[in-house]
């Protein structure tokens, strides 16, 4: 699956939130036609440098009064000069900052007019190339005069979709000012992003930096695109491994992937998911499955909730208390004062890694593991806590013992599975 990039129109507002540059993979920087001046362009380019955002030129009709959103009658040769001048202003500043300008996208009314009129499209592309050269990627509609003009000049071309704009049944954008034209609900933007990215007709999605709630919209759209671009690694012919972002709830990952036809087994850890399948009937690309999981507003099923009664009598409790500078009773209180979630399962069957413990009681593993840890011992290792389901070697700091706890059930297996919510109840 080819990576779909998030581009954001930026450098247009005096109070622009810099977080937008952390989500944007391409910043389309206003360069004076509809908005922007030397100060705003410099600020945008410096933000690109700080956050590793790729910079692009965002030329427009010379119409600051209407923010470039009304079509202007201008001769193609005049338009070419205007576009070249705007891009040149940005290019000069970018050279000083040391940020290459690798993209170009027309703004607003120019975007639509040039895509309709071949003469205007050629003028826009010629103006861009005059100032930026032929090494840029041109961003524009999936079809039309702009794409043809860019191709004629040998430019790379990225087909664009709009995550924060509504569309008509024929796929065209609803004109601004009409109901449904601008999307402000992050959930709707996520669904729109998933639909467009999976449709196979776009290479980049746009969020407008001046949209209401632009930061939240950009964050949600980027989350979808990040999942769809997850790195996968084949493990032989019948398995692959994915790197999981922190955002994805692990139990949902497990349930979503196991439900796919052709999947034989799924193992989910804190950072990876391994999917095992029949090589003769491989399942759908797991990234598509997880992309839909990001869009889902509720978990597939409600995670179980387990209360574990414990006595704080572990042999390492005094040492842990001394190390963190607290009384033993305070360590016990902090450990039992929060709800935990099973983040992953291992190194023994049924051994659940629960997180996160209060940072005030986080301690590293023992430097020398014990050859034998009694079953139902409760330990801490870093920001994780866990219950040893059976006697085994182990290097966790033992602070308590689970009372009347059964780690396995004959009918359902391990009690603590991925995503299970756990509360420790202190008993004497």
Short mmCIF file of N, CA and C in Angstrom, two decimals, residues 106-169:
data_model
loop_
_atom_site.label_atom_id
_atom_site.label_comp_id
_atom_site.label_asym_id
_atom_site.label_seq_id
_atom_site.Cartn_x
_atom_site.Cartn_y
_atom_site.Cartn_z
N UNK A 106 -1.85 24.93 -6.24
CA UNK A 106 -2.62 26.18 -6.36
C UNK A 106 -3.66 26.27 -5.24
N UNK A 107 -4.04 27.51 -4.92
CA UNK A 107 -5.00 27.75 -3.85
C UNK A 107 -6.37 28.12 -4.40
N UNK A 108 -7.40 27.67 -3.68
CA UNK A 108 -8.76 28.18 -3.85
C UNK A 108 -9.29 28.19 -5.26
N UNK A 109 -9.74 29.38 -5.69
CA UNK A 109 -10.38 29.52 -6.99
C UNK A 109 -9.41 29.20 -8.13
N UNK A 110 -8.13 29.49 -7.94
CA UNK A 110 -7.15 29.18 -8.98
C UNK A 110 -7.05 27.67 -9.20
N UNK A 111 -7.12 26.91 -8.12
CA UNK A 111 -7.07 25.44 -8.18
C UNK A 111 -8.15 24.92 -9.13
N UNK A 112 -9.37 25.42 -8.98
CA UNK A 112 -10.50 24.92 -9.77
C UNK A 112 -10.53 25.51 -11.17
N UNK A 113 -10.24 26.80 -11.28
CA UNK A 113 -10.27 27.43 -12.60
C UNK A 113 -9.20 26.84 -13.51
N UNK A 114 -7.98 26.69 -12.98
CA UNK A 114 -6.89 26.15 -13.80
C UNK A 114 -7.14 24.70 -14.17
N UNK A 115 -7.80 23.95 -13.30
CA UNK A 115 -8.07 22.56 -13.65
C UNK A 115 -9.14 22.44 -14.73
N UNK A 116 -9.91 23.50 -14.91
CA UNK A 116 -10.95 23.51 -15.93
C UNK A 116 -10.44 24.03 -17.27
N UNK A 117 -9.48 24.98 -17.21
CA UNK A 117 -9.00 25.66 -18.42
C UNK A 117 -7.55 25.29 -18.71
N UNK A 118 -7.29 24.56 -19.80
CA UNK A 118 -5.91 24.14 -20.10
C UNK A 118 -4.92 25.29 -20.20
N UNK A 119 -5.35 26.45 -20.72
CA UNK A 119 -4.41 27.57 -20.85
C UNK A 119 -3.98 28.08 -19.48
N UNK A 120 -4.93 28.15 -18.54
CA UNK A 120 -4.59 28.58 -17.19
C UNK A 120 -3.73 27.52 -16.49
N UNK A 121 -4.05 26.26 -16.72
CA UNK A 121 -3.27 25.18 -16.11
C UNK A 121 -1.82 25.26 -16.56
N UNK A 122 -1.62 25.47 -17.85
CA UNK A 122 -0.24 25.56 -18.36
C UNK A 122 0.47 26.79 -17.79
N UNK A 123 -0.27 27.89 -17.61
CA UNK A 123 0.33 29.09 -17.04
C UNK A 123 0.77 28.85 -15.60
N UNK A 124 -0.08 28.16 -14.82
CA UNK A 124 0.27 27.86 -13.43
C UNK A 124 1.50 26.97 -13.36
N UNK A 125 1.49 25.90 -14.13
CA UNK A 125 2.62 24.96 -14.10
C UNK A 125 3.90 25.63 -14.59
N UNK A 126 3.80 26.43 -15.64
CA UNK A 126 4.99 27.12 -16.15
C UNK A 126 5.54 28.08 -15.10
N UNK A 127 4.64 28.79 -14.39
CA UNK A 127 5.09 29.72 -13.37
C UNK A 127 5.78 29.01 -12.22
N UNK A 128 5.23 27.87 -11.82
CA UNK A 128 5.84 27.08 -10.75
C UNK A 128 7.22 26.60 -11.16
N UNK A 129 7.33 26.04 -12.35
CA UNK A 129 8.61 25.50 -12.81
C UNK A 129 9.65 26.60 -12.98
N UNK A 130 9.21 27.78 -13.43
CA UNK A 130 10.14 28.88 -13.61
C UNK A 130 10.88 29.22 -12.31
N UNK A 131 10.17 29.15 -11.18
CA UNK A 131 10.78 29.53 -9.91
C UNK A 131 11.29 28.35 -9.09
N UNK A 132 10.65 27.21 -9.21
CA UNK A 132 10.99 26.07 -8.36
C UNK A 132 11.70 24.94 -9.09
N UNK A 133 11.70 24.96 -10.41
CA UNK A 133 12.35 23.91 -11.17
C UNK A 133 11.43 22.72 -11.40
N UNK A 134 11.97 21.70 -12.01
CA UNK A 134 11.17 20.52 -12.37
C UNK A 134 11.28 19.40 -11.33
N UNK A 135 12.00 19.64 -10.25
CA UNK A 135 12.16 18.59 -9.24
C UNK A 135 11.06 18.59 -8.19
N UNK A 136 9.99 19.32 -8.43
CA UNK A 136 8.92 19.39 -7.43
C UNK A 136 7.82 18.38 -7.75
N UNK A 137 6.99 18.12 -6.73
CA UNK A 137 5.77 17.33 -6.91
C UNK A 137 4.60 18.28 -6.91
N UNK A 138 3.79 18.21 -7.95
CA UNK A 138 2.63 19.09 -8.07
C UNK A 138 1.43 18.39 -7.45
N UNK A 139 0.73 19.09 -6.57
CA UNK A 139 -0.46 18.54 -5.91
C UNK A 139 -1.69 19.15 -6.56
N UNK A 140 -2.63 18.28 -6.96
CA UNK A 140 -3.83 18.79 -7.61
C UNK A 140 -4.90 17.74 -7.71
N UNK A 141 -5.98 18.04 -8.42
CA UNK A 141 -7.09 17.09 -8.57
C UNK A 141 -6.65 15.80 -9.26
N UNK A 142 -7.45 14.76 -9.06
CA UNK A 142 -7.11 13.47 -9.64
C UNK A 142 -7.13 13.44 -11.15
N UNK A 143 -7.90 14.31 -11.75
CA UNK A 143 -7.95 14.39 -13.21
C UNK A 143 -8.25 15.82 -13.61
N UNK A 144 -7.95 16.15 -14.86
CA UNK A 144 -8.23 17.50 -15.35
C UNK A 144 -7.00 18.15 -15.95
N UNK A 145 -7.15 19.45 -16.26
CA UNK A 145 -6.12 20.16 -16.99
C UNK A 145 -4.82 20.32 -16.21
N UNK A 146 -4.91 20.47 -14.89
CA UNK A 146 -3.68 20.62 -14.11
C UNK A 146 -2.81 19.38 -14.17
N UNK A 147 -3.45 18.25 -14.06
CA UNK A 147 -2.68 17.00 -14.12
C UNK A 147 -2.03 16.84 -15.50
N UNK A 148 -2.76 17.16 -16.54
CA UNK A 148 -2.21 17.02 -17.89
C UNK A 148 -1.05 17.98 -18.10
N UNK A 149 -1.18 19.23 -17.61
CA UNK A 149 -0.11 20.20 -17.78
C UNK A 149 1.14 19.80 -17.00
N UNK A 150 0.95 19.29 -15.79
CA UNK A 150 2.09 18.85 -15.00
C UNK A 150 2.80 17.68 -15.66
N UNK A 151 2.02 16.76 -16.16
CA UNK A 151 2.61 15.60 -16.85
C UNK A 151 3.39 16.04 -18.08
N UNK A 152 2.85 17.01 -18.81
CA UNK A 152 3.52 17.48 -20.01
C UNK A 152 4.88 18.09 -19.69
N UNK A 153 5.03 18.62 -18.49
CA UNK A 153 6.31 19.19 -18.07
C UNK A 153 7.19 18.17 -17.37
N UNK A 154 6.72 16.93 -17.27
CA UNK A 154 7.51 15.88 -16.63
C UNK A 154 7.55 15.95 -15.12
N UNK A 155 6.55 16.61 -14.50
CA UNK A 155 6.54 16.74 -13.04
C UNK A 155 5.90 15.53 -12.39
N UNK A 156 6.40 15.20 -11.20
CA UNK A 156 5.70 14.23 -10.37
C UNK A 156 4.36 14.86 -9.96
N UNK A 157 3.34 14.02 -9.83
CA UNK A 157 2.01 14.56 -9.56
C UNK A 157 1.35 13.75 -8.45
N UNK A 158 0.80 14.43 -7.45
CA UNK A 158 0.10 13.79 -6.34
C UNK A 158 -1.38 14.14 -6.42
N UNK A 159 -2.22 13.11 -6.57
CA UNK A 159 -3.67 13.32 -6.63
C UNK A 159 -4.20 13.60 -5.23
N UNK A 160 -5.01 14.64 -5.13
CA UNK A 160 -5.42 15.13 -3.82
C UNK A 160 -6.89 14.86 -3.53
N UNK A 161 -7.16 14.53 -2.25
CA UNK A 161 -8.52 14.48 -1.72
C UNK A 161 -8.59 15.41 -0.52
N UNK A 162 -9.80 15.77 -0.11
CA UNK A 162 -9.99 16.73 0.97
C UNK A 162 -10.70 16.06 2.15
N UNK A 163 -9.96 15.91 3.25
CA UNK A 163 -10.53 15.23 4.41
C UNK A 163 -11.54 16.09 5.14
N UNK A 164 -11.42 17.41 5.02
CA UNK A 164 -12.30 18.31 5.77
C UNK A 164 -13.31 19.04 4.89
N UNK A 165 -13.60 18.47 3.72
CA UNK A 165 -14.60 19.06 2.83
C UNK A 165 -15.63 18.01 2.43
N UNK A 166 -16.89 18.45 2.36
CA UNK A 166 -17.97 17.58 1.91
C UNK A 166 -18.00 17.50 0.39
N UNK A 167 -18.54 16.42 -0.12
CA UNK A 167 -18.61 16.21 -1.56
C UNK A 167 -20.03 15.94 -2.02
N UNK A 168 -20.29 16.26 -3.27
CA UNK A 168 -21.57 15.94 -3.91
C UNK A 168 -21.56 14.48 -4.35
N UNK A 169 -22.72 13.95 -4.76
CA UNK A 169 -22.76 12.54 -5.23
C UNK A 169 -21.79 12.25 -6.37
#
